[in-house]
C-alpha cells in the first residue's frame, strides 16, 4: 500500500471513529460532498475512489485481497486500532448515497454504481464479488462494540436486522440513510412529538408513522425518503431512528461531536435508587464538576462515577430528561417510561442496562403509561417475573409497577415478542452479536494466558446473530447434545456443563473456530521491583548480598540454593559461541534456561587486531550441568550438545519458558538426544 491509502485510512478513522465520538451514535456517512470536504480539509491530492481502485485485483477471484492483506498487517501492529479497510467501506457508502433513479439505473441498483465508482465500468464488480465487503462491515461493527462506546456507539445493523435481499449491501445502505442535515433536524422532530405524547421514547415505527402523518418527510434527505417507502428496508430505518430517539436527552441539539457524553444511569444498591455516571472516554479525571453543583467522583479505576447534586431518581425525575453541562463534557439521560436493571459486573449491584440479556435476571420498573406494554411483553416471552410485585417497597417510584426477577430463557421468543409489542419496550432488544466469542468464566492468571480458565469455571459461548441453520456447535470437534437446548433458544451456551478435562480446547461454529484452555491451577511468578542477590565481577561473586539494579541483574546471582551448589573443583566444559548470533540460549536438562550474553571486547583487541576477523567467538563455561547450546542466526537455529543427558524438566526453573525456547528451536539438530528434549517440551506445553 502506498502513502495515500494509509492517509485516507487514518483520516476516516479519526473523522468517524475517533475518541471525540465517545458515547455518541455514529454513522459512517460518506457521500461525494463529504469526500471532497475531507480531501480539501486534509490536503489529500488523490480522490478516495481512485486511490482504492488502484489496489483492486480485478481479474482475480478475490479483487479485494490486497486490501485485506493490508488490514492484517496493520492489525499486527495495533490490535485495538480501527480495522484498516475504511477507504473501501467508505466507497461502498458513497455508492449507496448515489442510489437514485436516473436514465441508466433504478433507485434499487447498487452493484453497478459500486463497480462504476471504483473501476469506471459498471460490470467489472458484481454481486458475487461483494461478500468480503459485507464481512468487513461485520468486523467493523464487532470492533466498535468491543470498544464499549469509546469510539462511538455502533449504528451498523446486525445481519438479522436486514431484509434477505439486502443481506450484503444493507450494511453500506444503513450508513447512508441519515445525512448530517437529517441528524441535525432530529431534535426538532423529537421535541415536536414529545410535547404531544406521554410515553417516551417512542418506538421507531411510531416515529416513522408520525413523520408521514405530519408530512415532515420533506425535511429529510432523498435517501431517507426513498427508504421510507421501502417496505423491506423500513424496519431497519425504524430501528435506527428509534435508537437516536432513545439517546436524545431532551435538549435542542444532539450532544455535539467532540463533547464527551457521560451517561447518567440508575442503580439499585442497599434498597435505594441512586445515580451513577458512565464515561466512555479513554481519558478520565478523578473528579469532574458540572454546572448546578453536580459533581462526579470516579469509582476506583473504572469508567463509573458517583454522582452528587441531583435529585434522587423518582417518578418525576425518571420521566423527564436530565442534562448538565461542564467543560467539554455533558452528563445526560433521556426521558424514559421503562427502567430495566441488571447486575453490573463492575459495580457489583443492579444498574440500568440498554437492553434485555437472555438468560440473566432483571428488575423491571414501568411508569403507568408503559405498564400495559411491559405486561404484554412479559406474558409473551418471560420465563419468570410475569406477575407484578405488589409489596410496598420504599424505593419503587410512586405509581410505578415492579417485576423481579424477570428472566428470558429463550432469546428467539424475546426478539419476536419485542417486535410484536413495540410500544415503550420496543427499544430493549438484546445487544447485537457479530461474531463467535467467549464471555464470562473464571480466568486463571490472565497475564500468563488470557484464555486460560479454571476447570469447572469455563466461559459461555456467544453465537453470532442470524446464523440459524449454518451448522452445529462443535466442542473439540464433537457435537454435544446437552448444549442443543441453549443453542435453539439463542442464549449464551455454558461450557461448564460439558465437564471438560484440563488442557486445550476448541469451539467451532459456522466455519469459525476459537480456542481456550482449562486447568486446575496456575503457577504465577510474582512480579518484583527490587531484586536482592550477589553481584559478579570478573567471574567472582561478591561475599555479601545487595540490591541489584538493571545493569547488574542479568549477570548477578539471584535465588541461590546452597544445598545444590556444585563444588568448584568440578571439571568445566568450555564451548565457543558466536558473537554475531542473534540469540544464544542454553537449555539445561533440568528445565532451566539461560540467555548467554557476549562479553564486551577488551581494549587491547583494537590495539593488536586492527583488522578483526569475523565472526569472532566468546567462551562459555559449564560447571557440572548438561543440556543443549542453541544459537539463532538469520532466523535459523543450530544446536550443540553439552553433556545433554536425559531431559527431566523440574519446577525449579521456568518450565514454560524452557518449553517455549526448545519448541522454537526444534529444527536445531537431528540428533536423537535433541529429539528427546523436543518431546519433553511438547509434553510440558500440552
XYZ file of C-alpha atoms in Angstrom:
686
model
C 0.000 0.000 0.000
C 1.257 3.476 -0.800
C 1.131 6.538 1.416
C -2.162 7.903 0.041
C -4.185 4.828 1.054
C -2.781 4.946 4.566
C -3.586 8.679 4.756
C -7.213 8.012 3.754
C -7.426 5.218 6.351
C -6.113 7.486 9.111
C -8.354 10.394 8.115
C -11.519 8.266 8.015
C -10.602 6.601 11.320
C -10.183 9.968 13.024
C -13.253 11.602 11.468
C -15.755 8.805 12.089
C -14.273 6.619 14.844
C -12.036 8.998 16.774
C -12.267 9.347 20.531
C -14.326 12.523 20.111
C -17.277 10.240 19.273
C -17.242 8.558 22.708
C -20.803 7.942 23.848
C -22.382 9.171 20.600
C -24.276 7.109 17.988
C -22.001 7.178 14.935
C -22.873 6.852 11.258
C -20.105 6.225 8.730
C -21.802 8.649 6.330
C -19.739 9.426 3.221
C -21.165 10.957 0.046
C -19.477 12.960 -2.725
C -19.693 16.222 -0.759
C -18.208 14.681 2.396
C -15.410 13.095 0.357
C -14.498 16.478 -1.164
C -14.579 18.188 2.228
C -12.201 15.598 3.685
C -9.889 15.748 0.675
C -9.602 19.531 0.759
C -9.574 19.782 4.558
C -6.684 17.349 4.951
C -4.871 18.282 1.740
C -5.201 14.848 0.116
C -4.487 15.030 -3.599
C -5.851 11.702 -4.794
C -9.660 11.173 -4.713
C -10.825 8.364 -2.453
C -12.337 6.117 -5.147
C -9.308 6.384 -7.428
C -6.975 5.586 -4.519
C -8.944 2.429 -3.607
C -9.416 1.381 -7.228
C -5.659 1.223 -7.824
C -5.319 -1.667 -5.364
C -8.097 -3.903 -6.694
C -7.137 -7.220 -8.317
C -9.894 -7.056 -10.897
C -9.005 -10.148 -12.898
C -8.874 -12.479 -9.893
C -11.460 -14.278 -7.773
C -10.507 -12.052 -4.778
C -10.427 -8.462 -6.040
C -10.065 -7.060 -2.506
C -7.221 -9.387 -1.486
C -4.574 -6.651 -1.325
C -6.781 -4.520 0.923
C -7.442 -7.459 3.262
C -3.707 -8.240 3.422
C -3.021 -4.624 4.341
C -5.624 -4.814 7.113
C -3.921 -7.862 8.651
C -0.503 -6.204 8.538
C -1.876 -3.133 10.331
C -3.657 -5.344 12.867
C -0.367 -6.989 13.860
C 0.988 -3.521 14.668
C -2.114 -2.297 16.533
C -4.652 -4.939 17.582
C -7.054 -2.373 19.081
C -6.889 0.061 16.155
C -9.696 0.693 13.679
C -9.760 -2.139 11.085
C -7.739 -0.888 8.138
C -10.272 -1.250 5.331
C -12.175 2.011 5.924
C -11.389 3.504 2.472
C -13.112 0.559 0.747
C -16.125 0.704 3.087
C -16.359 4.476 2.580
C -16.602 3.845 -1.178
C -19.375 1.322 -0.559
C -21.325 4.019 1.338
C -20.699 6.548 -1.454
C -22.203 4.065 -3.904
C -25.263 3.713 -1.661
C -25.651 7.502 -1.485
C -25.905 7.564 -5.296
C -28.848 5.141 -5.416
C -31.465 7.341 -7.080
C -33.424 6.949 -10.289
C -31.559 8.241 -13.332
C -31.538 7.467 -17.046
C -29.215 4.474 -16.555
C -30.242 2.848 -13.238
C -33.164 2.273 -10.941
C -33.004 3.563 -7.388
C -32.533 -0.006 -6.126
C -29.476 -0.703 -8.299
C -26.343 -0.858 -6.146
C -23.583 -3.055 -7.578
C -23.447 -1.180 -10.887
C -22.862 2.072 -9.020
C -20.229 0.488 -6.764
C -18.386 -1.001 -9.748
C -18.573 2.222 -11.738
C -17.260 4.237 -8.787
C -14.165 2.036 -8.321
C -13.414 0.838 -11.861
C -15.211 3.181 -14.255
C -17.133 0.171 -15.586
C -20.482 -0.814 -14.078
C -19.983 -4.518 -14.888
C -16.467 -5.325 -13.616
C -17.509 -5.806 -9.970
C -20.675 -7.841 -9.482
C -22.713 -9.070 -6.552
C -20.664 -12.299 -6.443
C -17.592 -10.221 -5.558
C -19.256 -8.379 -2.690
C -19.273 -10.969 0.125
C -15.822 -9.956 1.512
C -17.076 -6.366 1.815
C -20.082 -7.455 3.892
C -17.727 -9.414 6.165
C -15.622 -6.279 6.607
C -18.716 -4.392 7.767
C -19.376 -7.030 10.408
C -15.737 -6.936 11.548
C -16.003 -3.143 11.895
C -19.238 -3.433 13.891
C -17.761 -6.095 16.173
C -14.664 -3.941 16.761
C -16.809 -0.906 17.609
C -18.842 -2.927 20.118
C -15.607 -4.214 21.686
C -14.567 -0.617 22.403
C -17.648 -0.244 24.664
C -18.665 3.079 23.143
C -15.235 4.746 23.431
C -15.132 5.051 19.610
C -18.828 5.832 19.174
C -21.982 3.802 19.661
C -22.439 1.393 16.757
C -25.239 2.035 14.228
C -24.223 -0.779 11.846
C -27.104 -3.295 11.751
C -26.833 -6.895 12.841
C -27.340 -9.367 9.966
C -30.727 -10.337 11.428
C -31.920 -6.723 11.050
C -31.506 -6.723 7.271
C -34.009 -7.996 4.705
C -32.881 -11.149 2.920
C -32.456 -9.378 -0.422
C -30.136 -6.799 1.243
C -28.137 -9.211 3.390
C -24.839 -7.899 1.978
C -25.372 -4.362 0.670
C -27.614 -3.413 3.600
C -24.628 -2.560 5.795
C -23.458 0.190 3.438
C -27.019 1.371 2.815
C -27.675 1.666 6.550
C -24.911 4.262 6.882
C -26.271 6.373 4.005
C -29.805 6.756 5.381
C -29.348 9.794 7.642
C -27.232 12.658 6.360
C -25.685 15.244 8.663
C -28.609 17.580 7.949
C -31.057 14.795 8.846
C -29.391 14.271 12.201
C -29.425 17.995 12.937
C -33.184 18.010 12.337
C -33.913 15.070 14.668
C -34.056 17.049 17.958
C -36.725 19.343 16.463
C -38.722 16.304 15.369
C -38.372 14.611 18.753
C -39.358 17.756 20.655
C -42.447 18.201 18.483
C -43.569 14.615 19.118
C -42.573 14.600 22.799
C -44.830 17.591 23.547
C -47.898 15.637 22.366
C -47.066 12.233 23.883
C -46.896 10.799 27.378
C -44.634 7.817 26.692
C -41.035 8.367 25.637
C -39.034 7.250 23.828
C -41.447 6.263 21.089
C -40.545 3.120 19.095
C -39.051 3.704 15.675
C -42.080 2.514 13.684
C -44.273 5.011 15.541
C -41.771 7.779 14.796
C -41.808 6.955 11.075
C -45.604 6.886 11.065
C -45.699 10.302 12.749
C -43.260 11.697 10.189
C -45.601 10.589 7.381
C -48.789 11.727 9.130
C -47.345 15.197 9.754
C -45.789 15.480 6.293
C -42.350 16.042 7.824
C -40.506 13.777 5.393
C -39.859 16.815 3.193
C -37.306 17.970 5.789
C -35.197 14.834 5.275
C -32.699 13.805 2.578
C -33.619 11.944 -0.609
C -32.089 8.683 0.676
C -34.224 8.837 3.811
C -37.395 9.499 1.793
C -36.643 6.665 -0.643
C -36.031 4.199 2.189
C -39.177 5.337 3.980
C -41.163 3.964 1.018
C -39.341 0.582 1.011
C -41.297 -1.990 2.988
C -38.386 -4.433 3.266
C -35.775 -1.946 4.484
C -38.130 0.216 6.501
C -37.830 -1.891 9.730
C -34.137 -1.100 9.977
C -34.755 2.606 9.345
C -37.273 2.454 12.195
C -34.681 0.833 14.472
C -32.036 3.399 13.550
C -34.181 6.447 14.215
C -35.588 4.777 17.343
C -32.070 4.394 18.747
C -31.409 8.081 18.140
C -34.636 8.887 19.992
C -33.550 6.697 22.908
C -30.247 8.594 23.208
C -31.809 12.076 22.860
C -31.571 13.877 26.192
C -34.318 16.433 25.504
C -32.076 19.351 24.526
C -32.307 21.435 21.356
C -29.488 19.511 19.692
C -27.829 16.142 19.892
C -24.689 16.325 22.005
C -22.149 17.886 19.600
C -19.373 15.627 18.342
C -16.180 16.388 20.229
C -18.025 16.940 23.506
C -17.756 13.832 25.670
C -21.120 12.421 26.702
C -21.372 10.831 30.133
C -24.429 8.621 30.516
C -26.493 9.111 33.657
C -27.649 5.681 34.852
C -29.856 4.449 37.679
C -28.508 1.927 40.173
C -30.187 -0.052 42.926
C -27.962 -0.502 45.950
C -28.849 -1.362 49.557
C -32.558 -0.836 48.999
C -32.402 2.614 47.414
C -32.223 4.067 43.911
C -29.335 6.378 43.106
C -27.410 7.843 40.197
C -24.151 6.693 38.660
C -22.441 8.079 35.550
C -20.601 6.058 32.909
C -17.906 7.775 30.896
C -17.000 6.125 27.595
C -13.894 8.248 27.019
C -10.461 6.689 27.499
C -9.288 9.852 29.308
C -10.887 10.083 32.741
C -10.395 12.551 35.576
C -10.872 11.533 39.187
C -13.232 14.467 39.867
C -15.437 16.415 37.438
C -17.511 19.469 38.354
C -20.550 20.427 36.252
C -22.926 23.372 36.304
C -25.586 23.481 39.011
C -23.373 21.972 41.714
C -23.255 18.481 40.180
C -20.025 16.610 40.966
C -18.729 13.315 39.539
C -16.267 11.270 41.648
C -14.551 8.319 39.946
C -15.249 4.905 41.487
C -11.835 3.277 41.685
C -10.124 2.697 38.367
C -13.364 2.226 36.417
C -15.465 4.082 33.862
C -18.123 4.753 36.531
C -18.584 7.868 38.683
C -20.533 8.611 41.842
C -22.971 11.492 41.155
C -23.919 14.116 43.740
C -26.010 17.261 43.386
C -29.008 15.757 41.537
C -32.478 14.970 42.922
C -32.862 11.255 43.657
C -34.441 9.037 40.970
C -38.222 9.042 41.292
C -41.491 9.247 39.401
C -40.752 12.843 38.421
C -37.064 12.652 37.522
C -37.208 9.358 35.590
C -39.846 10.511 33.077
C -38.066 13.820 32.410
C -34.803 14.269 30.563
C -31.764 15.434 32.544
C -28.766 17.319 31.203
C -25.855 19.048 32.938
C -23.022 20.709 31.036
C -19.399 21.108 32.001
C -16.054 21.872 30.399
C -16.030 19.637 27.309
C -18.453 17.170 28.902
C -22.227 16.663 29.009
C -23.939 14.465 31.591
C -27.359 13.472 30.276
C -30.174 10.982 30.481
C -33.179 10.831 28.121
C -36.695 10.617 29.483
C -37.945 7.030 29.753
C -41.093 5.342 30.982
C -39.462 1.910 31.422
C -36.395 1.234 33.564
C -34.549 -2.103 33.219
C -31.832 -3.032 35.717
C -29.363 -5.923 35.512
C -26.415 -6.990 37.633
C -23.354 -4.939 36.688
C -20.087 -6.893 36.921
C -18.022 -3.762 37.621
C -20.285 -2.099 40.190
C -21.453 -5.337 41.770
C -25.029 -4.004 42.096
C -28.145 -3.632 39.936
C -27.682 -0.903 37.300
C -29.586 0.355 34.256
C -28.952 -1.523 31.026
C -29.677 -0.749 27.363
C -31.486 -3.990 26.619
C -32.581 -7.338 27.982
C -29.890 -10.021 28.356
C -31.196 -13.530 27.625
C -30.669 -15.963 30.486
C -29.967 -13.225 33.075
C -32.172 -11.771 35.817
C -33.628 -8.252 35.518
C -35.556 -5.773 37.620
C -38.196 -4.000 35.504
C -39.881 -0.757 36.602
C -42.667 0.736 34.471
C -44.458 4.085 34.626
C -48.290 3.955 34.428
C -48.213 4.852 30.715
C -45.956 1.884 29.907
C -47.339 -0.820 32.213
C -49.611 -2.307 29.560
C -46.735 -2.730 27.086
C -44.468 -4.251 29.735
C -47.121 -6.737 30.849
C -47.802 -7.811 27.252
C -44.093 -8.439 26.669
C -43.659 -10.441 29.860
C -46.765 -12.532 29.145
C -45.398 -13.417 25.704
C -41.732 -14.093 26.480
C -40.708 -14.026 30.159
C -39.792 -17.227 31.982
C -40.074 -15.653 35.446
C -41.315 -12.328 36.802
C -44.534 -12.085 34.826
C -46.609 -11.059 37.830
C -46.096 -7.591 39.268
C -44.600 -7.406 42.753
C -47.319 -5.902 44.953
C -45.195 -5.414 48.091
C -44.815 -1.743 49.020
C -41.074 -1.289 48.687
C -39.991 2.252 49.594
C -37.568 2.621 46.668
C -40.167 1.924 43.938
C -41.275 5.254 42.332
C -44.821 6.211 43.207
C -47.350 4.743 40.768
C -44.770 2.570 39.013
C -45.041 -1.227 38.752
C -42.241 -3.617 39.708
C -41.367 -7.007 38.222
C -38.480 -9.099 39.612
C -36.651 -11.257 38.884
C -37.506 -11.151 35.182
C -35.665 -13.716 33.027
C -35.942 -14.606 29.341
C -34.591 -18.096 28.728
C -35.469 -18.035 25.027
C -33.838 -15.177 23.109
C -35.651 -16.068 19.876
C -39.039 -15.716 21.575
C -37.896 -12.471 23.232
C -36.876 -10.858 19.940
C -40.151 -11.887 18.323
C -42.190 -10.528 21.243
C -40.338 -7.196 21.236
C -41.092 -6.807 17.547
C -44.787 -7.575 18.099
C -45.349 -5.457 21.204
C -43.225 -2.418 20.251
C -44.589 0.384 22.453
C -42.401 1.532 25.348
C -40.350 -1.700 25.324
C -39.631 -1.791 21.593
C -36.068 -0.485 22.013
C -34.929 -3.036 24.597
C -33.538 -5.504 22.054
C -30.695 -7.789 23.236
C -27.265 -6.456 22.195
C -26.254 -7.355 18.640
C -23.674 -10.144 18.212
C -21.472 -10.138 15.113
C -19.022 -12.964 15.757
C -18.459 -16.122 17.745
C -16.876 -15.223 21.086
C -16.368 -16.309 24.683
C -17.683 -14.355 27.668
C -17.589 -14.765 31.421
C -15.866 -17.695 33.061
C -13.266 -17.805 35.836
C -9.909 -16.835 34.338
C -6.676 -18.193 35.755
C -3.725 -15.797 35.585
C -4.731 -13.588 32.613
C -1.174 -12.240 32.487
C 0.054 -15.767 31.835
C -2.616 -16.727 29.314
C -5.699 -14.558 28.602
C -7.656 -17.653 27.526
C -6.887 -19.924 30.494
C -9.871 -20.814 32.717
C -10.333 -22.746 35.946
C -11.756 -26.189 35.272
C -15.443 -26.057 36.175
C -15.470 -22.294 35.554
C -15.403 -22.422 31.750
C -16.844 -19.431 29.836
C -20.048 -19.181 27.848
C -20.118 -19.229 24.052
C -21.999 -16.357 22.409
C -23.228 -17.239 18.917
C -23.457 -14.569 16.208
C -26.869 -13.307 15.136
C -28.557 -14.633 12.001
C -26.616 -17.914 11.838
C -29.551 -20.282 12.143
C -29.054 -23.427 10.103
C -25.393 -22.714 9.334
C -24.080 -25.730 11.215
C -23.658 -27.328 14.607
C -21.709 -26.020 17.578
C -18.696 -28.311 17.992
C -16.620 -28.653 21.147
C -13.237 -30.225 20.369
C -14.702 -31.319 17.034
C -17.751 -33.049 18.544
C -21.381 -32.013 18.865
C -22.654 -32.066 22.474
C -26.360 -32.946 22.868
C -26.589 -31.227 26.266
C -25.985 -27.833 24.585
C -28.691 -28.057 21.927
C -31.408 -26.527 24.095
C -29.414 -23.340 24.775
C -28.428 -23.063 21.096
C -32.049 -23.373 19.938
C -33.129 -20.716 22.464
C -30.475 -18.257 21.237
C -28.883 -17.932 24.682
C -25.171 -17.888 25.553
C -24.105 -21.531 25.705
C -22.490 -22.567 29.041
C -19.432 -24.777 28.601
C -19.202 -25.660 32.301
C -21.951 -28.272 31.878
C -19.770 -30.245 29.429
C -17.235 -31.123 32.181
C -14.111 -30.703 30.063
C -10.788 -32.207 31.097
C -7.824 -29.881 31.771
C -5.982 -28.906 28.613
C -6.512 -27.156 25.287
C -9.990 -26.998 23.747
C -11.633 -25.580 20.638
C -15.108 -24.225 19.904
C -16.225 -24.041 16.270
C -19.433 -22.826 14.671
C -20.356 -21.784 11.124
C -16.776 -22.139 9.923
C -15.221 -20.066 12.742
C -13.013 -21.589 15.444
C -11.761 -20.153 18.741
C -9.554 -21.809 21.350
C -9.101 -21.736 25.105
C -7.526 -23.830 27.863
C -8.598 -25.162 31.250
C -6.516 -26.090 34.286
C -6.935 -26.928 37.961
C -4.336 -24.349 38.979
C -1.792 -21.956 37.513
C 1.576 -21.012 38.952
C 2.157 -17.280 38.598
C 5.561 -15.925 39.416
C 5.243 -12.724 41.475
C 6.420 -9.540 39.824
C 9.231 -7.967 41.836
C 10.532 -4.442 41.529
C 13.536 -4.906 43.884
C 15.911 -7.848 43.428
C 18.427 -8.970 46.029
C 21.453 -11.038 45.001
C 25.205 -11.255 44.581
C 26.966 -9.083 42.030
C 29.591 -10.768 39.849
C 32.857 -9.027 38.918
C 35.460 -10.748 36.775
C 33.682 -14.043 37.311
C 33.701 -13.790 41.113
C 30.614 -13.243 43.233
C 30.627 -10.631 45.948
C 30.913 -12.004 49.533
C 27.695 -10.296 50.702
C 24.292 -9.716 49.031
C 22.975 -6.351 47.875
C 20.112 -4.837 45.866
C 20.765 -5.338 42.166
C 19.990 -2.625 39.627
C 19.035 -3.015 35.945
C 22.678 -3.288 34.899
C 23.674 -5.982 37.363
C 20.517 -8.145 37.403
C 21.316 -10.053 34.143
C 24.813 -11.036 35.355
C 24.129 -11.249 39.101
C 23.371 -14.376 41.100
C 19.821 -14.475 42.480
C 17.812 -17.093 44.295
C 20.937 -19.054 45.195
C 20.365 -22.588 46.573
C 23.385 -23.570 48.633
C 22.195 -27.151 49.090
C 22.592 -27.853 45.381
C 25.803 -25.884 44.901
C 28.383 -27.525 42.684
C 31.909 -27.855 44.145
C 34.374 -25.587 42.344
C 36.678 -28.500 41.559
C 34.095 -29.974 39.129
C 35.563 -30.114 35.648
C 34.198 -27.360 33.429
C 33.105 -27.906 29.848
C 34.154 -24.984 27.631
C 32.218 -24.087 24.482
C 32.782 -21.373 21.875
C 29.750 -19.235 20.999
C 29.415 -16.943 18.019
C 29.395 -13.213 18.717
C 27.352 -12.462 15.602
C 24.468 -14.743 16.653
C 21.119 -13.000 17.120
C 20.470 -15.062 20.257
C 22.393 -17.652 22.287
C 20.489 -19.878 24.757
C 21.387 -22.786 26.988
C 18.536 -25.227 27.711
C 19.564 -27.330 30.699
C 18.378 -30.898 31.160
C 16.661 -29.971 34.455
C 14.376 -27.352 32.834
C 16.406 -24.218 33.472
C 17.064 -21.750 30.659
C 19.833 -19.142 30.294
C 20.466 -16.384 27.798
C 24.200 -16.055 27.136
C 25.410 -12.513 26.564
C 28.614 -11.881 24.613
C 31.185 -10.091 26.814
C 32.468 -6.676 25.822
C 35.524 -6.646 23.568
C 38.673 -5.836 25.565
C 40.554 -2.641 24.725
C 43.677 -4.474 23.570
C 41.728 -6.007 20.656
C 41.735 -2.757 18.733
C 45.449 -2.274 19.513
C 46.646 -5.713 18.458
C 43.977 -6.670 15.916
C 43.236 -3.655 13.705
C 41.593 -5.930 11.129
C 39.482 -8.024 13.479
C 38.456 -11.255 11.745
C 34.772 -12.159 11.787
C 32.940 -13.937 13.151
C 34.771 -13.859 16.461
C 33.633 -16.124 19.256
C 33.423 -15.981 23.008
C 33.897 -18.683 25.617
C 31.145 -20.097 27.825
C 31.957 -22.467 30.691
C 29.542 -25.063 32.035
C 30.268 -26.441 35.520
C 28.538 -29.711 36.352
C 25.459 -29.016 34.225
C 24.286 -30.582 30.978
C 21.972 -29.522 28.197
C 21.934 -28.041 24.713
C 23.596 -24.837 23.496
C 21.345 -23.094 20.944
C 22.333 -20.305 18.539
C 19.993 -18.378 16.213
C 21.396 -16.701 13.103
C 19.384 -15.328 10.170
C 16.212 -16.794 11.626
C 17.596 -20.365 11.828
C 18.550 -22.280 14.973
C 21.560 -24.575 15.360
C 22.311 -26.620 18.455
C 25.221 -28.460 20.084
C 25.011 -30.924 22.986
C 26.886 -30.187 26.226
C 26.710 -33.405 28.285
C 22.994 -33.452 27.390
C 21.817 -36.389 29.484
C 18.095 -37.213 29.733
C 15.789 -34.153 29.888
C 13.820 -34.033 33.162
C 12.335 -30.549 33.471
C 11.580 -29.617 37.083
C 9.640 -26.797 38.669
C 12.865 -25.209 39.961
C 13.252 -23.143 36.820
C 10.652 -21.736 34.469
C 9.369 -24.835 32.614
C 7.039 -22.793 30.383
C 9.877 -20.577 29.110
C 12.137 -23.639 28.700
C 9.490 -25.485 26.664
C 8.797 -22.451 24.504
C 12.505 -21.992 23.736
C 13.019 -25.674 22.876
C 9.959 -25.792 20.616
C 11.020 -22.602 18.821
C 14.380 -24.249 18.105
C 13.120 -27.776 17.411
C 14.815 -27.779 13.971
C 18.225 -27.064 15.546
C 19.519 -30.649 15.292
C 18.634 -34.117 14.063
C 20.416 -35.939 16.907
C 18.246 -38.351 18.943
C 19.147 -36.630 22.234
C 17.738 -33.340 20.909
C 14.544 -35.120 19.794
C 14.121 -36.193 23.438
C 14.293 -32.523 24.514
C 11.663 -31.552 21.920
C 9.366 -34.357 23.072
C 9.719 -33.268 26.715
C 8.881 -29.693 25.718
C 5.767 -30.805 23.844
C 4.556 -32.695 26.904
C 5.046 -29.587 29.039
C 3.216 -27.426 26.509
C 0.050 -29.525 26.447
